[in-house]
Amino acid sequence: MKVPFFRPSLTDAEVDEVVDTLRSGWLTTGPKVRRFEERFGEAVGAPHAVAVNSATAALHLALEALGLRAGEGVLVPTLTFAATAEVVRYFGAVPVLVDCEPGSLNLDLEDAERRLSAPAPPGDVVSRIVGLIPVHVGGVMMDVARVRDFAARHSLWIVEDAAHAFPAAWRAARGDGWTRCGEGTAAVTCFSFYANKTLTTGEGGMAVTSDAALADRMRLMSLHGLSKDAWGRYAGGSWDYQIVAPGFKYNLTDIAASLGLHQLARAEVLRKSREEIALGYEEAFADVAEIERPGVPENRVLSWHLYPIRLRLERLRVDRNRFIADLQEAGVGCSVHWRPLHMHAYYRETFGFRPADLPVAAREWPRLISLPLFPGMNAEERAHVVSCVRGLCARHAQTTT
Ligand SMILES: *Cc1c(COP(=O)(O)O)cnc(C)c1O
């Protein structure tokens, strides 16, 4: 039996909508992108939503709209995907890497505080630190109030990398109302609709904001810096336009938005399905001493993009890589989120990082394994994952003498 790490959940509604788009003859940015933007903005409680062709593009546009300049520093967690930091490098600015909290693996604000006063490598090249890019790892939101307070105290803007965090929500305490990710939680919140994300358009992303000026700038720059976008130009708009800035080519297509509209309509059903599978894992692994489960934090609605377990290596006779190889041999696809950025060749060589510079991430990543978690995983597939993980733990357990 084979269980893939991920399988997208696509229905006839998505297929029919794509076919409808193809038959309409309107393949690029058009009415379906506009509708998708409106509905997505409503879904997260944001007045402005700009659809783009990736979350990376959304992050790039957000930093451009906020005026990031060469030599400035931006606080970025070391435990994240390449995109979060590379967009800072696009400007010749410097990602000031921050360690993670041992529990959630989200950015550690206390460590961020230390990096502000002594930006350990690469401190010498940073003129001043201007912003913060929190990542809600796996779809577990950071404490929004603490992030906001931290940013306000240090006059930093916040751009959220919410690639994992749709739909997700936070509240300060039981009894408080929920705040959705994107509902004023940052200057700009960036979502990903990459193939294996919780809502997919194949490739795609969305930047949401409650700031009309930021939205206007991002929209402008997402299509060559033209004063009118293609929709305006071709569908009743004027043939004439001005280039008002050297923009980018980041617009989403109506073909992609066709998928997004139906994925969005099913978003809560899909979230519940992932939640049920994750809670099943929680129960099935509760008595396995060789692994730590991610757990279910209070006062959060989790998107459940990932189910990352951590191996208790001191209780095992094999390392994580061998454990993954064995899982793969048994037909279970898995992944690791992530090798910390400071342990990648580019960041190591450019900024001289050593693993111990961000010790929590360096210590935790060799224990991490993300298990398959996707809507539509059937009972046999779940049972196979559970029995393989349990079986490997039993087989490789350190025998106590
Ligand atoms: C997937 C991902 C991205 C990039 O998303 P794209 O839409 O592929 O550009 C950025 N950040 C994180 C944390 C991701 O997981």
Coordinates of C-alpha atoms and ligand atoms in Angstrom, one line a residue:
M1 CA 0.0 0.0 0.0
K2 CA 1.2 3.5 -0.9
V3 CA 0.1 6.7 0.9
P4 CA 1.4 9.9 -0.8
F5 CA 2.5 12.8 1.3
F6 CA -0.2 14.9 -0.3
R7 CA -3.1 14.5 -2.8
P8 CA -5.1 17.5 -3.8
S9 CA -8.9 17.4 -3.3
L10 CA -10.5 18.4 -6.6
T11 CA -14.1 17.9 -7.5
D12 CA -16.2 18.1 -10.6
A13 CA -17.0 21.7 -9.6
E14 CA -13.4 22.7 -10.1
V15 CA -13.1 20.8 -13.4
D16 CA -16.3 22.2 -14.8
E17 CA -15.3 25.7 -13.8
V18 CA -11.9 25.4 -15.6
V19 CA -13.7 24.1 -18.7
D20 CA -16.1 27.0 -18.5
T21 CA -13.2 29.4 -18.4
L22 CA -11.5 27.7 -21.4
R23 CA -14.8 27.9 -23.4
S24 CA -15.2 31.5 -22.4
G25 CA -12.0 32.4 -24.3
W26 CA -10.8 34.5 -21.4
L27 CA -7.7 32.8 -20.1
T28 CA -5.8 35.5 -18.3
T29 CA -6.8 37.8 -15.4
G30 CA -10.5 38.5 -15.7
P31 CA -13.8 38.3 -14.0
K32 CA -13.1 35.0 -12.1
V33 CA -9.9 36.5 -10.6
R34 CA -12.0 39.5 -9.4
R35 CA -14.6 37.3 -7.9
F36 CA -12.0 35.1 -6.2
E37 CA -10.4 38.2 -4.7
E38 CA -13.7 39.5 -3.4
R39 CA -14.7 36.2 -1.9
F40 CA -11.3 35.5 -0.4
G41 CA -11.2 38.9 1.1
E42 CA -14.6 38.2 2.7
A43 CA -13.4 34.8 3.9
V44 CA -10.5 36.3 5.9
G45 CA -12.1 39.6 6.8
A46 CA -9.8 41.8 4.7
P47 CA -11.1 44.8 2.8
H48 CA -8.5 44.4 0.0
A49 CA -7.2 41.3 -1.7
V50 CA -4.8 41.2 -4.6
A51 CA -4.5 37.8 -6.4
V52 CA -1.1 36.9 -7.7
N53 CA 0.6 33.8 -9.1
S54 CA 2.4 32.8 -5.9
A55 CA 2.9 33.6 -2.2
T56 CA 6.4 34.5 -3.1
A57 CA 5.1 37.2 -5.4
A58 CA 2.7 38.4 -2.7
L59 CA 5.6 38.7 -0.2
H60 CA 7.7 40.5 -2.8
L61 CA 4.9 43.0 -3.6
A62 CA 4.3 43.6 0.1
L63 CA 7.9 44.5 0.8
E64 CA 8.0 46.7 -2.3
A65 CA 4.8 48.5 -1.2
L66 CA 6.3 49.1 2.2
G67 CA 9.4 50.6 0.7
L68 CA 12.1 48.1 1.8
R69 CA 15.6 49.3 0.8
A70 CA 19.0 47.8 0.3
G71 CA 21.0 47.4 3.5
E72 CA 17.9 47.4 5.8
G73 CA 17.2 44.4 8.0
V74 CA 14.0 42.3 8.3
L75 CA 13.5 39.8 11.1
V76 CA 12.7 36.4 9.5
P77 CA 12.5 33.0 11.3
T78 CA 15.3 30.6 10.4
L79 CA 12.7 27.8 10.4
T80 CA 10.8 28.6 7.2
F81 CA 10.7 28.0 3.5
A82 CA 13.2 29.6 1.1
A83 CA 10.6 32.2 -0.1
T84 CA 10.3 34.1 3.3
A85 CA 13.9 35.2 3.2
E86 CA 14.7 35.3 -0.5
V87 CA 12.2 38.1 -1.1
V88 CA 14.2 40.2 1.4
R89 CA 17.3 39.5 -0.7
Y90 CA 15.5 40.7 -3.8
F91 CA 16.0 44.3 -2.4
G92 CA 19.6 43.8 -1.3
A93 CA 18.2 43.9 2.2
V94 CA 19.2 41.4 4.9
P95 CA 17.1 38.7 6.5
V96 CA 18.1 38.9 10.2
L97 CA 17.4 35.3 11.1
V98 CA 15.6 34.5 14.4
D99 CA 15.4 31.3 16.3
C100 CA 12.1 29.4 16.9
E101 CA 10.2 28.6 20.1
P102 CA 10.8 25.0 21.0
G103 CA 7.1 24.2 21.4
S104 CA 5.3 25.7 18.4
L105 CA 8.4 26.1 16.3
N106 CA 7.1 29.6 15.4
L107 CA 9.4 32.6 15.5
D108 CA 10.7 33.3 19.1
L109 CA 9.9 36.9 19.9
E110 CA 12.4 36.9 22.8
D111 CA 15.2 35.9 20.4
A112 CA 13.9 38.5 18.0
E113 CA 14.4 41.1 20.9
R114 CA 18.0 39.9 21.3
R115 CA 18.7 40.2 17.5
L116 CA 17.4 43.8 17.6
S117 CA 20.0 44.8 20.1
A118 CA 22.8 42.6 18.8
P119 CA 22.0 41.3 15.4
A120 CA 24.4 38.4 15.6
P121 CA 25.5 37.5 12.1
P122 CA 25.0 39.3 9.9
G123 CA 24.7 42.3 12.1
D124 CA 27.5 44.4 10.6
V125 CA 25.8 44.8 7.3
V126 CA 22.4 46.0 8.5
S127 CA 21.7 49.7 8.7
R128 CA 18.5 49.4 10.7
I129 CA 15.8 46.7 11.2
V130 CA 12.5 47.8 9.7
G131 CA 10.2 44.9 9.7
L132 CA 9.2 41.4 10.8
I133 CA 7.9 38.5 8.7
P134 CA 6.2 36.0 11.0
V135 CA 5.4 32.5 9.6
H136 CA 2.5 30.6 11.1
V137 CA 4.2 27.2 10.8
G138 CA 1.8 24.4 9.8
G139 CA -1.1 26.8 10.3
V140 CA -0.7 27.4 14.0
M141 CA -1.0 31.1 14.4
M142 CA 1.5 33.0 16.5
D143 CA 0.1 35.1 19.4
V144 CA -1.1 38.0 17.3
A145 CA -1.3 40.4 20.3
R146 CA 2.3 39.7 21.2
V147 CA 3.5 40.1 17.7
R148 CA 1.7 43.4 17.3
D149 CA 3.0 44.7 20.6
F150 CA 6.6 43.7 19.7
A151 CA 6.3 45.4 16.3
A152 CA 4.8 48.5 17.8
R153 CA 7.5 48.8 20.5
H154 CA 10.2 48.6 17.9
S155 CA 8.5 50.6 15.1
L156 CA 8.5 47.6 12.7
W157 CA 6.0 46.7 10.0
I158 CA 4.6 43.2 9.9
V159 CA 4.1 41.2 6.8
E160 CA 2.7 37.7 7.5
D161 CA 3.8 34.7 5.6
A162 CA 0.5 32.9 5.9
A163 CA 1.3 30.3 3.3
H164 CA 0.1 27.6 5.8
A165 CA -2.6 29.6 7.6
F166 CA -5.8 29.4 5.6
P167 CA -8.2 29.1 7.2
A168 CA -6.8 29.8 10.7
A169 CA -7.7 32.0 13.6
W170 CA -6.5 33.3 16.9
R171 CA -7.9 34.6 20.1
A172 CA -6.2 36.0 23.2
A173 CA -8.3 33.9 25.6
R174 CA -11.2 31.6 25.9
G175 CA -14.4 33.7 25.6
D176 CA -12.8 36.3 23.3
G177 CA -13.9 36.6 19.7
W178 CA -11.8 35.0 17.0
T179 CA -9.5 37.0 14.7
R180 CA -8.9 35.3 11.4
C181 CA -5.5 35.3 9.8
G182 CA -5.6 38.2 7.5
E183 CA -8.2 40.1 9.5
G184 CA -6.0 43.1 10.3
T185 CA -3.3 40.8 11.7
A186 CA -0.5 42.5 9.7
A187 CA 0.1 45.3 7.3
V188 CA 0.0 42.7 4.6
T189 CA -0.9 39.0 4.9
C190 CA 0.3 36.6 2.2
F191 CA -1.3 33.3 1.4
S192 CA -0.1 30.5 -0.9
F193 CA -2.3 28.4 -3.3
Y194 CA 0.6 26.2 -4.3
A195 CA -0.4 22.6 -5.3
N196 CA 0.0 21.1 -1.8
K197 CA -1.4 24.0 0.2
T198 CA -4.7 24.0 2.0
L199 CA -6.4 25.8 -0.8
T200 CA -4.9 25.3 -4.2
T201 CA -5.0 26.9 -7.6
G202 CA -2.0 24.9 -8.9
E203 CA 0.2 27.9 -8.5
G204 CA -1.2 31.1 -6.9
G205 CA -1.2 33.4 -4.0
M206 CA -3.0 36.3 -2.4
A207 CA -1.9 39.5 -0.6
V208 CA -4.6 40.9 1.7
T209 CA -4.5 44.2 3.6
S210 CA -6.8 46.8 5.2
D211 CA -4.6 49.6 3.8
A212 CA -6.0 50.9 0.5
A213 CA -2.7 52.5 -0.5
L214 CA -0.7 49.3 0.0
A215 CA -3.4 47.4 -2.0
D216 CA -3.2 49.9 -4.8
R217 CA 0.6 49.8 -5.0
M218 CA 0.6 45.9 -4.9
R219 CA -2.0 45.7 -7.7
L220 CA -0.1 48.2 -9.8
M221 CA 3.2 46.4 -9.4
S222 CA 1.7 43.0 -10.0
L223 CA 1.1 43.8 -13.6
H224 CA 4.1 45.7 -15.0
G225 CA 3.3 48.9 -13.2
L226 CA 0.7 49.7 -15.8
S227 CA -1.9 52.3 -14.8
K228 CA -4.7 49.9 -15.8
D229 CA -4.6 46.2 -15.6
A230 CA -5.5 43.8 -18.4
W231 CA -9.1 43.5 -17.2
G232 CA -9.4 47.2 -17.5
R233 CA -7.7 47.3 -20.8
Y234 CA -9.5 44.5 -22.6
A235 CA -12.9 44.4 -21.0
G236 CA -14.4 47.8 -21.6
G237 CA -11.4 49.8 -20.3
S238 CA -9.4 52.2 -22.4
W239 CA -6.8 50.9 -24.8
D240 CA -4.4 53.5 -23.5
Y241 CA -2.3 53.1 -20.3
Q242 CA 0.8 54.6 -18.7
I243 CA 3.7 52.7 -17.3
V244 CA 4.0 54.4 -13.9
A245 CA 6.7 52.1 -12.4
P246 CA 8.8 49.2 -13.5
G247 CA 6.5 46.5 -12.1
F248 CA 6.5 42.7 -12.3
K249 CA 4.4 40.0 -14.0
Y250 CA 2.7 38.4 -11.1
N251 CA -1.0 38.4 -12.1
L252 CA -3.2 35.3 -11.5
T253 CA -5.1 33.7 -14.4
D254 CA -8.8 33.0 -14.6
I255 CA -7.9 29.4 -15.1
A256 CA -6.3 29.3 -11.7
A257 CA -9.0 31.4 -10.1
S258 CA -11.6 28.8 -11.4
L259 CA -10.0 26.2 -9.1
G260 CA -9.7 28.8 -6.2
L261 CA -13.4 29.7 -6.3
H262 CA -14.5 26.2 -5.6
Q263 CA -11.7 25.3 -3.2
L264 CA -12.6 28.4 -1.2
A265 CA -16.3 27.4 -1.1
R266 CA -15.2 24.1 0.4
A267 CA -12.4 25.5 2.7
E268 CA -14.1 24.8 6.0
V269 CA -15.1 21.3 5.0
L270 CA -11.6 20.6 3.9
R271 CA -10.2 22.0 7.1
K272 CA -12.5 19.8 9.2
S273 CA -11.4 16.8 7.2
R274 CA -7.7 17.6 8.0
E275 CA -8.6 18.2 11.6
E276 CA -10.3 14.9 12.0
I277 CA -7.3 13.1 10.5
A278 CA -4.8 15.0 12.7
L279 CA -6.9 14.3 15.9
G280 CA -6.9 10.7 14.9
Y281 CA -3.0 10.8 14.7
E282 CA -3.0 12.5 18.1
E283 CA -4.9 9.6 19.6
A284 CA -3.1 6.9 17.8
F285 CA 0.3 8.1 18.9
A286 CA -0.6 9.1 22.4
D287 CA 1.2 6.1 23.9
V288 CA 4.2 6.0 21.7
A289 CA 7.2 7.1 23.8
E290 CA 9.5 7.5 20.8
I291 CA 7.7 10.4 19.3
E292 CA 6.4 13.9 20.3
R293 CA 3.2 14.9 18.8
P294 CA 2.5 18.5 17.7
G295 CA -0.5 18.7 20.0
V296 CA -3.5 21.0 19.8
P297 CA -2.9 24.4 21.2
E298 CA -5.6 26.4 23.0
N299 CA -7.2 29.5 21.5
R300 CA -6.3 28.7 17.9
V301 CA -8.3 27.5 14.9
L302 CA -5.7 25.4 13.1
S303 CA -5.6 25.1 9.3
W304 CA -3.8 21.8 9.9
H305 CA -1.6 22.2 6.9
L306 CA 1.0 19.9 8.5
Y307 CA 1.2 17.2 11.0
P308 CA 4.8 17.3 12.2
I309 CA 6.0 14.7 14.7
R310 CA 9.4 14.9 16.4
L311 CA 11.4 11.8 17.1
R312 CA 12.8 11.3 20.6
L313 CA 16.2 10.3 19.2
E314 CA 17.6 9.3 22.6
R315 CA 15.0 6.6 22.6
L316 CA 15.7 5.3 19.1
R317 CA 18.6 3.4 17.6
V318 CA 18.2 5.2 14.2
D319 CA 18.3 8.8 13.1
R320 CA 15.5 10.8 11.4
N321 CA 16.8 10.2 7.9
R322 CA 16.8 6.4 8.3
F323 CA 13.3 6.6 9.9
I324 CA 12.1 8.5 6.8
A325 CA 13.8 6.0 4.5
D326 CA 12.0 3.2 6.3
L327 CA 8.7 5.0 6.1
Q328 CA 9.2 5.5 2.4
E329 CA 10.1 1.9 2.0
A330 CA 6.8 1.0 3.6
G331 CA 5.0 3.3 1.2
V332 CA 4.4 6.3 3.4
G333 CA 5.3 9.6 1.8
C334 CA 6.7 12.2 4.2
S335 CA 8.5 15.5 4.3
V336 CA 10.5 17.7 6.6
H337 CA 9.6 21.3 7.4
W338 CA 12.3 22.5 7.2
R339 CA 16.1 22.5 7.2
P340 CA 16.7 25.9 8.9
L341 CA 17.7 28.6 6.5
H342 CA 21.0 29.3 8.4
M343 CA 22.0 25.7 7.7
H344 CA 21.6 26.1 3.9
A345 CA 24.7 26.7 1.7
Y346 CA 23.7 30.2 0.6
Y347 CA 23.0 31.7 4.0
R348 CA 25.9 29.9 5.6
E349 CA 28.3 31.1 3.0
T350 CA 26.9 34.6 2.6
F351 CA 26.5 35.5 6.2
G352 CA 28.9 33.0 7.9
F353 CA 26.3 31.2 10.1
R354 CA 27.1 28.2 12.2
P355 CA 24.4 25.8 13.3
A356 CA 24.8 27.0 16.9
D357 CA 23.9 30.6 16.0
L358 CA 20.2 29.6 16.1
P359 CA 20.4 26.6 18.5
V360 CA 16.8 25.7 18.9
A361 CA 16.1 25.3 15.2
A362 CA 19.4 23.5 14.8
R363 CA 18.5 21.1 17.5
E364 CA 14.9 20.4 16.5
W365 CA 15.1 20.0 12.7
P366 CA 17.0 16.6 12.9
R367 CA 14.0 15.3 14.8
L368 CA 11.2 16.5 12.4
I369 CA 9.0 14.5 10.1
S370 CA 5.8 15.7 8.5
L371 CA 3.3 12.9 8.0
P372 CA 0.7 12.7 5.2
L373 CA -2.3 14.9 6.0
F374 CA -4.8 15.8 3.3
P375 CA -8.6 15.8 2.9
G376 CA -9.9 12.5 1.5
M377 CA -7.2 10.3 3.1
N378 CA -9.2 7.2 3.5
A379 CA -9.4 4.9 6.6
E380 CA -6.9 2.4 5.2
E381 CA -4.4 5.1 4.3
R382 CA -4.6 6.6 7.8
A383 CA -4.4 3.2 9.4
H384 CA -1.3 2.4 7.2
V385 CA 0.5 5.5 8.3
V386 CA -0.3 4.8 12.0
S387 CA 0.8 1.2 11.9
C388 CA 4.0 2.0 10.0
V389 CA 5.0 4.8 12.4
R390 CA 4.2 2.6 15.4
G391 CA 5.9 -0.4 13.9
L392 CA 9.1 1.5 13.2
C393 CA 9.1 3.0 16.7
A394 CA 8.8 -0.5 18.2
R395 CA 11.4 -2.0 15.8
H396 CA 14.0 0.8 16.4
A397 CA 13.3 1.5 20.1
Q398 CA 16.4 1.7 22.3
T399 CA 16.3 -1.3 24.5
T400 CA 16.7 -0.2 28.1
T401 CA 19.0 -2.5 30.0
Ligands
LIG1 C1 4.8 27.3 0.2 C2 5.4 28.4 1.0 C3 5.7 29.6 0.5 C4 5.7 29.9 -1.0 O1 4.5 29.8 -1.6 P1 4.4 29.9 -3.2 O2 3.0 30.1 -3.5 O3 4.9 28.6 -3.7 O4 5.3 31.0 -3.6 C5 6.2 30.6 1.3 N1 6.3 30.4 2.6 C6 6.0 29.2 3.2 C7 6.1 29.1 4.7 C8 5.6 28.2 2.4 O5 5.3 27.0 2.9

